[in-house]
PDB file of C-alpha atoms in Angstrom:
ATOM      1  CA  MET A  26     -14.708  39.716  26.914  1.00 74.00           C
ATOM      2  CA  PRO A  27     -12.167  41.700  28.828  1.00 81.00           C
ATOM      3  CA  LYS A  28     -10.089  39.821  31.066  1.00 83.00           C
ATOM      4  CA  PHE A  29      -9.967  42.791  34.004  1.00 87.00           C
ATOM      5  CA  LYS A  30     -12.256  44.573  35.845  1.00 86.00           C
ATOM      6  CA  VAL A  31     -13.563  47.390  36.993  1.00 89.00           C
ATOM      7  CA  GLY A  32     -11.822  48.649  40.492  1.00 89.00           C
ATOM      8  CA  GLN A  33      -9.018  46.086  40.335  1.00 90.00           C
ATOM      9  CA  HIS A  34      -5.390  46.792  40.685  1.00 92.00           C
ATOM     10  CA  VAL A  35      -3.344  45.994  37.774  1.00 92.00           C
ATOM     11  CA  SER A  36       0.115  45.953  36.534  1.00 91.00           C
ATOM     12  CA  TYR A  37       0.782  47.892  32.838  1.00 91.00           C
ATOM     13  CA  LYS A  38       3.414  49.299  30.630  1.00 87.00           C
ATOM     14  CA  PRO A  39       2.462  52.357  30.144  1.00 83.00           C
ATOM     15  CA  VAL A  40       4.896  53.472  27.456  1.00 83.00           C
ATOM     16  CA  GLY A  41       5.103  50.765  24.601  1.00 80.00           C
ATOM     17  CA  GLY A  42       3.624  47.919  24.494  1.00 79.00           C
ATOM     18  CA  PRO A  43       4.326  44.727  26.724  1.00 80.00           C
ATOM     19  CA  GLN A  44       7.294  44.016  25.145  1.00 84.00           C
ATOM     20  CA  SER A  45       8.883  47.581  25.626  1.00 84.00           C
ATOM     21  CA  LYS A  46      12.042  48.226  28.892  1.00 87.00           C
ATOM     22  CA  THR A  47       9.783  51.059  30.700  1.00 85.00           C
ATOM     23  CA  PRO A  48       9.201  49.950  33.580  1.00 87.00           C
ATOM     24  CA  CYS A  49       5.692  48.876  35.208  1.00 87.00           C
ATOM     25  CA  SER A  50       3.611  50.610  36.872  1.00 88.00           C
ATOM     26  CA  THR A  51       0.379  50.254  38.737  1.00 91.00           C
ATOM     27  CA  GLY A  52      -2.722  51.526  39.473  1.00 93.00           C
ATOM     28  CA  THR A  53      -6.763  51.314  39.025  1.00 93.00           C
ATOM     29  CA  ILE A  54      -8.659  50.438  36.938  1.00 91.00           C
ATOM     30  CA  ILE A  55     -11.597  52.855  36.673  1.00 90.00           C
ATOM     31  CA  THR A  56     -13.340  51.888  33.695  1.00 87.00           C
ATOM     32  CA  VAL A  57     -13.803  49.558  30.600  1.00 88.00           C
ATOM     33  CA  LEU A  58     -14.344  50.755  27.040  1.00 88.00           C
ATOM     34  CA  THR A  59     -16.036  48.221  24.879  1.00 88.00           C
ATOM     35  CA  ALA A  60     -17.068  50.080  22.027  1.00 90.00           C
ATOM     36  CA  PRO A  61     -15.535  52.835  20.744  1.00 87.00           C
ATOM     37  CA  GLY A  62     -16.342  56.648  21.894  1.00 75.00           C
ATOM     38  CA  MET A  63     -14.851  59.909  22.255  1.00 72.00           C
ATOM     39  CA  LEU A  64     -12.157  60.536  25.335  1.00 68.00           C
ATOM     40  CA  ALA A  65     -11.381  64.005  25.521  1.00 69.00           C
ATOM     41  CA  GLY A  66     -12.269  65.360  21.924  1.00 76.00           C
ATOM     42  CA  LYS A  67     -10.212  62.310  19.911  1.00 73.00           C
ATOM     43  CA  HIS A  68     -11.673  59.115  18.689  1.00 81.00           C
ATOM     44  CA  LEU A  69     -11.219  55.727  20.711  1.00 81.00           C
ATOM     45  CA  ARG A  70     -11.368  52.457  19.428  1.00 89.00           C
ATOM     46  CA  ALA A  71     -12.801  49.760  21.627  1.00 89.00           C
ATOM     47  CA  SER A  72     -14.178  46.971  21.019  1.00 89.00           C
ATOM     48  CA  ALA A  73     -15.814  43.557  23.277  1.00 87.00           C
ATOM     49  CA  ASN A  74     -12.850  41.634  21.750  1.00 89.00           C
ATOM     50  CA  GLU A  75      -9.961  44.775  21.807  1.00 90.00           C
ATOM     51  CA  PRO A  76     -10.872  46.608  24.961  1.00 90.00           C
ATOM     52  CA  ARG A  77      -9.778  49.631  26.075  1.00 89.00           C
ATOM     53  CA  TYR A  78      -9.013  49.964  30.255  1.00 88.00           C
ATOM     54  CA  VAL A  79      -8.753  53.020  32.195  1.00 88.00           C
ATOM     55  CA  ILE A  80      -6.066  52.814  34.610  1.00 90.00           C
ATOM     56  CA  GLU A  81      -5.548  54.844  37.131  1.00 90.00           C
ATOM     57  CA  ASN A  82      -1.810  55.637  38.687  1.00 90.00           C
ATOM     58  CA  LEU A  83      -1.585  54.995  41.980  1.00 89.00           C
ATOM     59  CA  ASN A  84       1.022  56.988  42.794  1.00 90.00           C
ATOM     60  CA  THR A  85       0.619  59.542  39.828  1.00 90.00           C
ATOM     61  CA  ARG A  86      -3.352  59.896  39.651  1.00 89.00           C
ATOM     62  CA  LYS A  87      -3.559  60.607  36.371  1.00 87.00           C
ATOM     63  CA  CYS A  88      -5.801  58.512  34.307  1.00 84.00           C
ATOM     64  CA  VAL A  89      -4.059  56.807  30.952  1.00 85.00           C
ATOM     65  CA  ALA A  90      -6.442  54.761  28.265  1.00 87.00           C
ATOM     66  CA  LEU A  91      -4.820  51.425  27.351  1.00 87.00           C
ATOM     67  CA  PHE A  92      -5.530  48.352  25.336  1.00 88.00           C
ATOM     68  CA  GLU A  93      -5.297  45.002  27.128  1.00 86.00           C
ATOM     69  CA  ARG A  94      -2.064  43.756  25.505  1.00 86.00           C
ATOM     70  CA  CYS A  95      -0.380  46.298  28.270  1.00 85.00           C
ATOM     71  CA  VAL A  96      -1.994  45.839  30.326  1.00 88.00           C
ATOM     72  CA  LEU A  97       0.576  42.515  31.979  1.00 86.00           C
ATOM     73  CA  ARG A  98      -1.696  41.842  35.165  1.00 83.00           C
ATOM     74  CA  GLY A  99      -3.506  41.750  38.541  1.00 77.00           C
ATOM     75  CA  VAL A 100      -1.685  42.786  41.513  1.00 75.00           C
ATOM     76  CA  GLU A 101      -2.102  40.551  44.586  1.00 63.00           C
ATOM     77  CA  GLY A 102      -2.490  41.922  47.946  1.00 49.00           C
ATOM     78  CA  THR A 103      -3.608  45.771  46.953  1.00 45.00           C
ATOM     79  CA  GLY A 104      -7.862  45.333  47.878  1.00 45.00           C
ATOM     80  CA  GLU A 105     -10.363  45.692  44.844  1.00 45.00           C
ATOM     81  CA  GLU A 106     -12.713  47.848  45.046  1.00 49.00           C
ATOM     82  CA  ASP A 107     -15.872  47.648  43.465  1.00 51.00           C
ATOM     83  CA  GLU A 108     -16.822  49.465  40.199  1.00 50.00           C
ATOM     84  CA  LYS A 109     -19.259  52.086  41.678  1.00 53.00           C
ATOM     85  CA  GLY A 110     -16.090  53.507  44.036  1.00 57.00           C
ATOM     86  CA  ALA A 111     -13.598  53.548  41.341  1.00 59.00           C
ATOM     87  CA  ARG A 112     -15.667  55.653  39.687  1.00 59.00           C
ATOM     88  CA  SER A 113     -17.287  58.113  41.885  1.00 62.00           C
ATOM     89  CA  LYS A 114     -13.485  58.766  43.795  1.00 62.00           C
ATOM     90  CA  ALA A 115     -12.868  59.629  40.407  1.00 62.00           C
ATOM     91  CA  LEU A 116     -15.704  61.849  40.119  1.00 61.00           C
ATOM     92  CA  GLU A 117     -14.316  63.549  43.625  1.00 63.00           C
ATOM     93  CA  ARG A 118     -11.228  64.080  42.062  1.00 61.00           C
ATOM     94  CA  GLY A 119     -12.445  65.384  38.925  1.00 59.00           C
ATOM     95  CA  ASP A 120     -10.610  63.254  37.288  1.00 55.00           C
ATOM     96  CA  ILE A 121     -13.649  61.871  35.165  1.00 58.00           C
ATOM     97  CA  THR A 122     -16.437  63.210  34.049  1.00 56.00           C
ATOM     98  CA  LYS A 123     -19.975  63.608  33.482  1.00 54.00           C
ATOM     99  CA  ASP A 124     -21.501  63.318  29.631  1.00 52.00           C
ATOM    100  CA  GLU A 125     -24.844  61.551  28.400  1.00 38.00           C
ATOM    101  CA  ASN A 126     -23.759  61.744  24.342  1.00 37.00           C
ATOM    102  CA  LEU A 127     -20.744  59.503  25.138  1.00 43.00           C
ATOM    103  CA  LYS A 128     -21.487  56.831  22.313  1.00 42.00           C
ATOM    104  CA  GLY A 129     -20.411  53.546  23.484  1.00 43.00           C
ATOM    105  CA  ASN A 130     -21.400  50.772  26.774  1.00 42.00           C
ATOM    106  CA  THR A 131     -20.120  54.215  29.340  1.00 45.00           C
ATOM    107  CA  LYS A 132     -21.091  57.613  29.962  1.00 44.00           C
ATOM    108  CA  ASP A 133     -17.978  58.320  31.582  1.00 46.00           C
ATOM    109  CA  LEU A 134     -14.843  60.759  29.666  1.00 47.00           C
ATOM    110  CA  VAL A 135     -11.225  60.924  31.762  1.00 48.00           C
ATOM    111  CA  ASP A 136     -10.185  64.473  30.538  1.00 46.00           C
ATOM    112  CA  GLY A 137      -6.287  63.832  28.627  1.00 45.00           C
ATOM    113  CA  ALA A 138      -6.240  60.297  28.672  1.00 45.00           C
ATOM    114  CA  VAL A 139      -5.574  59.223  24.932  1.00 47.00           C
ATOM    115  CA  MET A 140      -2.805  56.688  24.129  1.00 46.00           C
ATOM    116  CA  GLY A 141      -0.712  56.777  26.575  1.00 48.00           C
ATOM    117  CA  THR A 142      -0.571  60.395  27.617  1.00 49.00           C
ATOM    118  CA  ALA A 143      -2.450  62.233  30.528  1.00 52.00           C
ATOM    119  CA  VAL A 144      -2.489  65.500  31.369  1.00 52.00           C
ATOM    120  CA  SER A 145      -1.922  66.463  34.985  1.00 54.00           C
ATOM    121  CA  PRO A 146      -5.242  67.151  37.110  1.00 58.00           C
ATOM    122  CA  ARG A 147      -2.914  70.765  38.109  1.00 54.00           C
ATOM    123  CA  ARG A 148      -2.382  71.345  33.699  1.00 54.00           C
ATOM    124  CA  LYS A 149      -6.171  69.953  33.789  1.00 54.00           C
ATOM    125  CA  ARG A 150      -7.539  72.881  36.197  1.00 56.00           C
ATOM    126  CA  GLY A 151      -5.717  76.063  34.634  1.00 55.00           C
ATOM    127  CA  LEU A 152      -3.057  76.021  37.300  1.00 54.00           C
ATOM    128  CA  VAL A 153      -0.359  74.887  35.241  1.00 50.00           C
ATOM    129  CA  LYS A 154       0.143  77.274  31.514  1.00 53.00           C
ATOM    130  CA  GLU A 155       0.057  75.472  29.258  1.00 52.00           C
ATOM    131  CA  ASP A 156       3.456  76.443  27.563  1.00 51.00           C
ATOM    132  CA  ARG A 157       6.436  75.008  29.342  1.00 51.00           C
ATOM    133  CA  GLY A 158       9.142  75.873  26.341  1.00 51.00           C
ATOM    134  CA  ASP A 159      11.261  78.681  27.510  1.00 50.00           C
ATOM    135  CA  ALA A 160      11.304  81.917  25.981  1.00 46.00           C
TER     136      ALA A 160
END
């Protein structure tokens, strides 16, 4: 059973797990995955006992899929959105897309957000070159 709900503002560790020395980030839960599925072309492990949370960072607006152990706590005083509001805003910005063929309990896909990595909306829309190396 998921501890957090869609639309809730949370504090989380995006890299290295809950015990890492990396700084905490804050974001809004876009969706909760409780069944295995595909996300950005990769298999994503999730279950009712070990849910995955797709979280949109409040500062960068990038999305990331994290296990519950990486979500530290709900953030007080930031105001909570309902599930419909959080998803509709993410759909409007193009952060998530509808996919009727997704297996699991959700039909929303987050582009480029797997295992703690995220693709910026500018790169996703082709506004940034893929190769960042110097020639």
